[in-house]
XYZ file of C-alpha atoms in Angstrom:
580
model
C 0.325 -0.354 0.237
C 3.220 2.552 1.133
C 4.676 2.088 -2.664
C 1.290 2.765 -4.444
C 0.394 5.848 -2.539
C 4.568 6.703 -3.567
C 3.567 5.834 -6.810
C 0.839 8.055 -7.360
C 2.272 11.043 -5.485
C 5.702 10.819 -7.466
C 2.655 10.847 -10.594
C 0.941 13.934 -9.250
C 4.015 15.980 -8.475
C 5.854 15.273 -11.721
C 2.513 15.932 -13.709
C 2.723 18.879 -12.004
C 6.222 20.200 -12.506
C 5.318 19.043 -16.219
C 3.240 22.055 -15.719
C 5.907 24.097 -14.814
C 8.009 23.519 -16.641
C 6.003 23.774 -19.598
C 5.217 27.469 -18.447
C 9.493 28.121 -18.403
C 9.029 27.046 -21.622
C 6.827 29.368 -22.281
C 8.430 32.368 -20.516
C 11.903 31.716 -23.136
C 9.880 34.183 -25.518
C 10.771 36.531 -23.601
C 14.163 35.115 -23.447
C 14.428 35.522 -27.089
C 12.266 39.020 -27.151
C 15.377 40.275 -25.495
C 18.005 38.283 -26.726
C 17.503 39.817 -30.803
C 15.699 43.470 -29.056
C 19.436 43.756 -27.481
C 21.077 42.689 -30.409
C 19.796 44.556 -33.138
C 19.674 48.366 -33.793
C 16.315 50.861 -31.847
C 14.963 51.639 -34.669
C 13.082 47.946 -34.895
C 12.892 47.034 -31.123
C 9.348 46.811 -30.929
C 8.969 45.463 -34.602
C 11.216 42.614 -33.004
C 8.933 42.326 -29.707
C 5.896 42.250 -31.508
C 7.246 39.765 -33.726
C 8.588 37.401 -30.490
C 4.768 37.707 -29.319
C 2.223 36.970 -32.547
C 4.921 33.553 -32.541
C 3.354 32.142 -29.918
C -0.294 34.147 -30.703
C -0.322 33.154 -34.087
C 1.245 29.675 -32.966
C -1.628 28.884 -30.954
C -3.873 29.090 -32.972
C -2.759 27.399 -36.117
C -1.807 24.649 -33.595
C -5.480 24.884 -31.651
C -6.706 23.707 -35.744
C -4.141 20.772 -36.950
C -0.196 21.307 -35.334
C -1.605 19.430 -32.560
C -3.607 17.494 -34.352
C -0.542 15.987 -37.305
C 1.925 15.964 -34.314
C 0.151 13.646 -31.128
C -2.610 12.066 -33.553
C -3.333 8.506 -34.367
C -0.026 7.450 -36.009
C -1.181 6.847 -40.459
C 2.276 5.062 -42.202
C 4.862 6.484 -39.162
C 4.694 9.663 -41.305
C 1.720 11.965 -40.141
C -0.643 12.185 -37.377
C -4.604 11.904 -38.068
C -6.330 15.786 -38.040
C -8.556 15.621 -35.985
C -10.840 17.870 -33.640
C -10.624 16.386 -30.107
C -10.038 19.970 -28.654
C -13.310 20.427 -29.496
C -15.157 17.044 -30.575
C -14.426 15.569 -26.868
C -12.797 18.073 -24.574
C -13.501 16.184 -21.455
C -11.200 13.520 -22.383
C -8.962 15.506 -24.394
C -4.817 15.567 -23.030
C -5.295 18.933 -21.685
C -1.354 18.871 -20.205
C 0.467 17.383 -23.961
C -1.437 19.581 -25.877
C 0.529 23.047 -23.379
C 3.566 21.075 -23.432
C 3.755 20.973 -27.068
C 2.637 24.242 -27.517
C 5.016 25.923 -26.105
C 7.580 23.982 -27.739
C 6.309 24.655 -31.542
C 6.192 28.744 -30.333
C 10.450 28.103 -29.453
C 10.704 26.967 -33.035
C 9.426 29.509 -35.060
C 10.411 32.240 -33.305
C 14.091 31.090 -34.238
C 13.918 32.604 -37.713
C 12.905 35.668 -36.719
C 16.688 36.592 -34.669
C 18.324 35.853 -38.382
C 15.780 37.885 -40.484
C 15.660 41.092 -38.442
C 15.786 44.604 -39.554
C 14.462 43.981 -42.989
C 11.471 41.527 -42.864
C 7.374 41.941 -43.827
C 5.968 42.202 -40.350
C 2.840 40.695 -42.524
C 5.447 37.961 -44.195
C 6.605 36.724 -40.517
C 3.001 36.686 -39.369
C 2.334 33.535 -42.466
C 5.467 31.799 -42.727
C 5.774 31.646 -38.856
C 1.979 30.185 -38.780
C 3.338 28.104 -41.160
C 6.288 26.785 -39.336
C 3.654 26.488 -36.667
C 0.612 24.704 -38.550
C 2.598 21.946 -40.575
C 6.647 22.051 -41.195
C 7.408 21.455 -37.089
C 4.055 19.223 -36.332
C 4.529 17.058 -39.460
C 8.583 16.595 -38.186
C 8.224 16.284 -34.527
C 5.233 13.431 -35.108
C 8.195 11.208 -36.610
C 10.490 12.015 -33.389
C 8.502 11.865 -30.712
C 4.994 11.110 -32.001
C 5.151 7.390 -32.624
C 7.022 8.381 -36.251
C 9.024 6.249 -38.693
C 12.127 8.052 -36.413
C 11.078 7.367 -32.782
C 10.509 3.386 -34.507
C 13.675 3.409 -34.888
C 15.501 4.516 -32.032
C 16.097 8.028 -32.823
C 16.930 9.522 -29.768
C 16.209 13.940 -29.032
C 14.598 13.765 -25.971
C 13.937 18.077 -26.123
C 14.803 19.350 -29.620
C 18.398 20.154 -30.314
C 17.472 18.141 -33.928
C 13.215 18.880 -33.622
C 13.173 22.285 -32.167
C 16.534 23.819 -33.081
C 18.071 22.515 -36.483
C 14.505 23.364 -37.882
C 14.226 26.541 -36.328
C 18.011 27.686 -38.104
C 18.319 26.402 -40.701
C 14.606 28.090 -41.838
C 16.433 30.998 -39.974
C 20.072 29.918 -42.660
C 17.301 30.008 -45.915
C 14.962 33.407 -44.457
C 17.907 35.132 -44.031
C 19.336 33.794 -47.187
C 15.567 34.474 -49.155
C 16.069 38.222 -47.879
C 18.952 39.034 -48.550
C 21.855 41.110 -46.179
C 20.747 44.640 -44.457
C 21.891 46.989 -46.449
C 25.608 48.451 -45.245
C 25.979 44.839 -43.406
C 28.855 43.987 -46.774
C 30.980 46.671 -48.363
C 31.552 46.236 -52.355
C 33.632 47.448 -55.140
C 32.528 48.740 -57.964
C 32.551 44.760 -59.988
C 29.913 44.092 -56.779
C 32.702 42.274 -54.678
C 32.048 42.312 -51.152
C 35.387 43.322 -50.024
C 34.384 43.945 -46.117
C 32.346 42.798 -43.840
C 30.508 45.818 -41.499
C 29.492 45.354 -37.698
C 25.800 46.696 -36.380
C 25.757 46.760 -32.607
C 23.806 45.636 -30.978
C 22.348 48.622 -29.135
C 20.956 47.056 -25.422
C 23.647 44.285 -24.909
C 22.265 44.691 -21.119
C 19.080 43.404 -22.820
C 20.478 40.646 -24.607
C 22.213 39.372 -21.472
C 19.184 39.337 -19.402
C 17.439 37.734 -22.426
C 20.434 34.742 -22.174
C 19.920 34.476 -18.439
C 15.930 34.266 -18.629
C 16.568 31.248 -22.190
C 19.189 29.373 -19.297
C 16.530 29.474 -16.673
C 14.312 28.345 -19.186
C 15.881 25.988 -20.191
C 15.609 23.555 -16.873
C 12.209 23.485 -18.033
C 12.932 23.102 -21.651
C 15.122 19.445 -21.053
C 13.763 19.108 -17.797
C 9.616 19.181 -18.236
C 10.205 15.009 -19.026
C 11.884 13.785 -16.644
C 9.889 10.543 -14.664
C 12.048 10.784 -11.715
C 14.340 12.769 -9.438
C 17.340 11.189 -10.591
C 16.947 11.168 -14.435
C 15.894 15.185 -13.378
C 18.872 15.724 -11.495
C 21.123 13.930 -13.596
C 19.216 16.859 -16.884
C 19.822 19.375 -14.714
C 23.279 19.398 -14.646
C 24.504 18.413 -18.117
C 22.198 21.066 -19.097
C 23.945 23.327 -16.385
C 27.536 21.685 -17.448
C 27.487 21.762 -20.798
C 26.600 25.908 -21.680
C 29.204 26.591 -18.851
C 32.127 24.899 -20.731
C 30.437 26.455 -23.889
C 31.289 29.939 -22.961
C 34.260 29.801 -20.530
C 35.545 27.997 -23.932
C 34.500 31.207 -26.227
C 35.931 33.559 -24.453
C 38.775 31.851 -24.740
C 39.244 31.318 -28.034
C 37.606 35.165 -28.931
C 40.523 36.319 -25.989
C 43.276 34.521 -27.703
C 42.198 35.698 -31.329
C 41.009 38.931 -31.104
C 43.148 40.117 -28.216
C 39.746 40.339 -26.382
C 36.860 38.663 -25.045
C 33.933 39.868 -26.694
C 31.214 39.483 -25.008
C 28.132 39.557 -27.205
C 29.857 35.992 -28.445
C 29.541 35.001 -24.926
C 26.371 35.414 -25.600
C 25.550 33.195 -27.733
C 27.843 30.702 -26.790
C 25.681 30.656 -23.312
C 23.275 29.375 -25.958
C 24.728 27.357 -28.317
C 26.187 25.198 -25.147
C 22.453 25.303 -23.878
C 21.218 23.949 -27.197
C 23.762 20.983 -28.092
C 22.841 20.158 -24.918
C 19.296 19.728 -25.346
C 19.495 16.524 -27.588
C 21.378 13.816 -25.247
C 21.064 15.725 -21.889
C 19.113 12.542 -20.477
C 21.619 10.366 -21.900
C 24.866 11.846 -21.521
C 26.994 11.894 -18.168
C 29.423 15.400 -16.872
C 32.561 14.107 -19.881
C 30.333 14.381 -22.204
C 28.621 17.487 -21.201
C 31.602 18.917 -20.844
C 32.767 17.780 -24.280
C 30.308 19.010 -26.433
C 29.947 21.828 -24.910
C 33.430 22.882 -25.500
C 32.662 21.757 -29.253
C 29.798 24.434 -29.007
C 32.212 27.233 -27.541
C 34.375 26.659 -30.544
C 31.368 25.476 -33.169
C 29.646 29.065 -32.527
C 32.763 31.162 -33.113
C 32.942 29.636 -36.827
C 29.664 29.847 -37.711
C 29.425 33.392 -37.299
C 32.358 33.463 -39.751
C 31.361 31.628 -41.996
C 28.026 32.819 -42.788
C 29.761 36.720 -42.891
C 33.382 35.944 -44.357
C 32.639 32.420 -46.666
C 28.746 32.636 -47.070
C 27.524 36.585 -46.985
C 24.887 35.991 -45.076
C 23.792 38.915 -42.739
C 22.644 36.792 -39.700
C 21.410 40.162 -37.062
C 21.555 37.506 -33.992
C 24.033 34.404 -34.195
C 20.503 32.825 -34.189
C 22.069 30.172 -37.334
C 25.626 29.578 -35.485
C 23.658 28.894 -32.214
C 20.721 26.804 -33.422
C 21.221 24.757 -36.918
C 24.768 24.210 -36.445
C 24.724 22.913 -32.366
C 21.384 21.832 -32.791
C 23.271 19.561 -35.704
C 26.398 18.999 -33.131
C 23.997 17.969 -30.247
C 22.186 15.443 -32.134
C 25.225 13.327 -33.785
C 26.617 14.553 -30.605
C 24.037 11.833 -28.584
C 25.529 8.791 -31.038
C 28.963 9.220 -29.390
C 28.058 10.213 -25.795
C 24.695 8.347 -25.081
C 25.758 6.179 -21.698
C 24.084 3.711 -19.492
C 25.417 4.584 -16.132
C 23.185 7.874 -16.911
C 19.551 7.714 -14.943
C 16.657 5.974 -16.694
C 19.026 5.950 -19.932
C 19.153 2.505 -22.399
C 21.149 3.273 -25.203
C 25.307 3.429 -25.140
C 26.833 5.037 -28.145
C 29.985 5.426 -30.003
C 32.229 6.235 -27.262
C 30.837 4.150 -24.112
C 31.162 0.581 -26.732
C 27.757 1.211 -27.819
C 28.599 0.682 -31.895
C 27.873 2.831 -34.388
C 24.641 1.422 -34.300
C 23.165 5.037 -33.030
C 24.859 7.244 -34.324
C 23.615 5.948 -38.261
C 19.810 6.371 -37.149
C 21.083 9.945 -35.365
C 22.613 10.592 -38.892
C 19.459 9.595 -40.920
C 17.908 11.553 -38.508
C 19.259 14.971 -39.185
C 19.895 14.075 -42.656
C 15.599 13.202 -43.228
C 14.755 16.077 -41.329
C 16.575 18.516 -42.624
C 15.428 17.651 -46.175
C 11.832 18.506 -45.120
C 12.679 21.254 -43.578
C 14.852 22.649 -46.373
C 12.324 21.818 -49.036
C 9.262 23.123 -46.933
C 10.219 26.693 -45.423
C 11.321 27.242 -49.437
C 8.496 26.552 -50.468
C 6.904 28.779 -47.972
C 9.592 31.398 -48.272
C 9.235 31.817 -52.670
C 5.520 31.742 -52.513
C 5.239 35.003 -50.411
C 8.192 36.180 -51.865
C 6.541 35.867 -55.117
C 3.983 37.716 -54.248
C 3.420 39.669 -51.534
C 6.709 39.809 -50.307
C 9.391 39.452 -48.174
C 11.665 42.372 -47.728
C 10.570 46.176 -46.704
C 11.655 49.145 -48.713
C 15.003 50.872 -48.868
C 13.429 53.605 -47.294
C 11.782 51.857 -44.252
C 14.325 49.239 -43.844
C 16.646 52.648 -42.866
C 13.991 54.382 -41.167
C 13.291 51.140 -39.239
C 10.023 49.267 -38.971
C 9.045 50.953 -35.922
C 6.985 53.805 -37.579
C 6.423 52.491 -41.177
C 5.156 48.709 -40.549
C 3.343 49.314 -36.765
C 3.021 53.407 -36.260
C 5.547 53.094 -33.512
C 7.700 56.849 -33.554
C 9.678 55.189 -31.141
C 10.479 52.077 -28.363
C 11.958 54.350 -26.314
C 9.885 57.096 -26.299
C 11.337 59.902 -24.499
C 15.023 58.984 -25.672
C 17.177 60.397 -28.386
C 18.274 57.589 -30.412
C 21.170 57.304 -33.459
C 21.741 55.060 -35.943
C 26.020 54.676 -35.451
C 25.680 51.528 -37.345
C 27.584 50.901 -40.742
C 25.113 52.220 -42.657
C 26.899 56.041 -42.578
C 29.986 55.526 -43.659
C 32.669 56.852 -46.452
C 33.635 55.574 -48.693
C 37.051 55.589 -50.266
C 37.535 57.720 -53.507
C 40.897 59.006 -55.905
C 40.933 61.794 -54.122
C 41.565 60.057 -50.417
C 44.876 58.022 -51.972
C 48.254 59.451 -50.959
C 50.021 56.785 -52.790
C 52.041 55.042 -49.687
C 51.107 52.744 -47.599
C 54.030 53.018 -45.121
C 54.107 55.399 -42.756
C 58.212 55.127 -42.570
C 59.053 55.367 -46.076
C 55.498 58.211 -47.078
C 57.833 61.908 -47.047
C 56.544 64.559 -44.835
C 53.101 66.292 -47.497
C 52.258 62.733 -47.421
C 52.265 62.626 -43.507
C 50.827 65.680 -43.066
C 48.050 65.216 -45.297
C 47.060 61.793 -43.717
C 46.933 63.379 -40.088
C 46.583 66.982 -40.350
C 48.020 69.812 -37.841
C 45.608 72.473 -36.633
C 47.698 75.940 -37.149
C 46.044 79.455 -37.172
C 44.235 79.988 -40.703
C 45.300 81.621 -43.138
C 42.772 82.918 -46.003
C 42.298 81.188 -48.937
C 40.183 81.820 -51.544
C 37.525 79.751 -53.679
C 36.862 77.759 -50.083
C 33.393 76.917 -49.188
C 30.741 75.301 -46.522
C 28.266 73.122 -47.966
C 25.370 72.519 -45.473
C 23.143 69.993 -46.935
C 19.491 69.455 -44.837
C 17.372 65.514 -46.146
C 15.183 63.175 -45.398
C 16.761 60.600 -43.337
C 16.036 58.022 -45.925
C 17.879 59.671 -48.279
C 21.222 59.349 -46.970
C 22.896 56.120 -48.517
C 22.395 57.890 -51.723
C 24.076 61.432 -50.934
C 26.369 59.850 -49.490
C 27.261 58.009 -52.420
C 26.439 60.742 -54.349
C 29.482 62.832 -52.610
C 31.966 59.811 -53.168
C 31.260 60.060 -56.413
C 32.296 63.520 -57.118
C 35.410 63.510 -55.227
C 34.738 64.098 -51.087
C 36.283 62.488 -48.634
C 34.932 63.456 -45.736
C 31.836 65.020 -43.982
C 30.198 65.682 -41.104
C 26.813 64.107 -40.542
C 24.377 65.125 -38.107
C 20.502 63.308 -37.131
C 18.693 66.382 -36.510
C 14.483 66.164 -36.811
C 12.373 69.049 -37.914
C 9.671 69.238 -40.907
C 9.468 72.040 -43.448
C 5.683 72.635 -45.871
C 5.281 68.906 -45.142
C 4.491 67.985 -41.564
C 4.927 65.669 -38.955
C 2.732 62.123 -39.464
C 0.708 61.935 -36.033
C 1.062 58.600 -35.388
C -1.466 56.386 -32.966
C 0.024 54.967 -29.802
C -3.349 52.765 -28.007
C -5.631 54.243 -30.779
C -4.978 57.651 -29.409
C -3.176 60.385 -31.852
C 0.711 61.373 -30.666
C 1.126 64.756 -31.465
C 4.732 64.378 -33.457
C 4.997 67.566 -35.693
C 9.146 67.159 -36.314
C 10.088 64.204 -38.927
C 14.030 62.708 -38.947
C 16.133 64.908 -40.436
C 19.613 64.564 -41.715
C 22.000 67.008 -41.948
C 25.977 66.934 -43.746
C 27.949 69.059 -43.704
C 30.862 69.759 -46.144
C 33.480 71.611 -47.005
C 34.808 72.212 -50.250
C 37.712 73.761 -51.669
C 39.910 71.864 -55.093
C 35.859 70.769 -56.480
C 33.639 73.081 -57.746
C 31.207 73.766 -55.983
C 28.611 73.870 -58.407
C 29.053 70.281 -58.389
C 28.616 69.712 -55.007
C 25.082 71.024 -55.372
C 24.287 69.550 -58.405
C 25.283 66.020 -57.005
C 23.495 66.582 -53.867
C 20.159 68.444 -55.911
C 19.749 64.706 -58.184
C 20.363 62.802 -55.249
C 17.060 64.247 -52.958
C 14.658 64.698 -55.799
C 11.678 62.556 -55.341
C 9.712 64.987 -56.658
C 8.477 66.574 -53.910
C 8.115 70.251 -52.165
C 11.074 69.764 -49.198
C 12.848 67.165 -50.604
C 15.669 68.868 -49.111
C 17.515 72.243 -48.424
C 21.481 73.137 -49.836
C 23.334 76.275 -47.990
C 26.276 77.950 -48.739
C 28.911 79.705 -47.619
C 31.896 80.890 -48.378
C 34.715 80.365 -45.760
C 36.833 83.704 -46.495
C 33.442 85.942 -45.563
C 32.818 83.609 -42.825
C 36.812 83.525 -42.004
C 37.292 87.341 -41.875
C 33.556 87.939 -39.861
C 34.967 85.895 -36.354
C 37.836 88.675 -37.099
C 35.230 91.325 -37.144
C 37.044 92.423 -40.345
C 33.624 91.859 -42.767
C 30.155 91.854 -42.281
C 27.325 89.208 -42.898
C 28.318 86.659 -45.503
C 25.291 86.458 -48.333
C 24.681 82.634 -47.588
C 22.448 80.898 -50.848
C 19.314 79.021 -50.106
C 19.135 76.509 -53.124
C 16.562 73.843 -52.774
């Protein structure tokens, strides 16, 4: 009788823990939102929060209608669950706990894609492909693994989703980022279109990103441990789920410290997530040694993944989602076939390194290949259809402004704070006038040295010097910058300002109430012209700014000689030329 009571109590306790674990996995949505928002630019923060919110809400809607039954419905020849509506027709006998648990995992798969496609994706398009992932792509392959499908029948092991969730989400992110193309300014190209430089876009709020990582790490104890069936197994899962990310982070810190001279903060944060992703599949069947090796490889693999995408594949992934989730999801699934051991509580399998031979490893490889093939085909088809119909990417002007305004009518996610885009969308490119002919300082002449690093002295009056001040729309800055480079301008001062002329500021709405926004974002460009005809500068600027509307921009030209004389009391106010 005592044994029966204890078994009943354990069943009840683990039933409650199962739902607590599901709640922890739901809380990971907040972590993903914070990581993505912190690692991207402030002008897109509202859009990113909205996407992570809708991942779960849209995912819930489609999972109710079709996703849950495709995942856990009656198995049909090992490929798919039988579609049904038991949640509506037989609610009294419905498996409520299983529905909630699988729902939060489904939402995680969809939200992974958001980070790699951040800052340039149409919100409507995002909602559509997020729904497709939650309704079809994830439930079907998850049925193969967890719903009694053909992979589970073979003995494929993915305890908490390195393959079913992270690898699938990461591969979808990789393909989506490729379809979209890089953000404006991410890669610098020469005249032939060849990429010559990779530009960094620093995240606008690293503390926010770090908070997201800690939230995710906490949630991962539920992610990996919710399905445990004994105290011993749960304890072992907690141990491996702690060791792997910790080792991954230390290895990444050391590697970046040696390679770059400083320990990289954002890369180390990514490494923590990489270690968590990799241990997710084998967390219940590995020991401490296996977790250490898996974590160490993850710490290096995430660094390699970021480098590979930037410098070889030329794919722009703002938050490192592909390196974290796809590469380490694949690695964790593969590592299960190497490090599984029967010494882990509840484990009945041995991997290659523990005397189990190649049997499990072979099954793991088959699972990786088939799930990747399914995901690649279905998500590519989804993106191709969206791109051909409503389009995937926002316009160039919307991307430069930031998606908060054009997509959501949000003036700023940080109302009351002054925001400035300091990323590499505001850079001067080299042109013929910047080349001095000698890169080596020791071999350069004194004239070349003085030209490279100028030393300010008392000004001597020189004729033909002008200061050109250009006020333009923020969206026209990139065209203006290129136009200035083309006419030979070697440098300029750029300031973000606010203002409006005959055109009035757009009245946006917040919670249905109109926001009194009468000032529009502008950019002020100041150029000193000496050896280039000022008319050439004016004409190039007018052409770059022209859109056919009043208020396209203003150009002010000052005679620098006269300004200098004014300051010395030699002459009255200089003439000001105002060109519209």
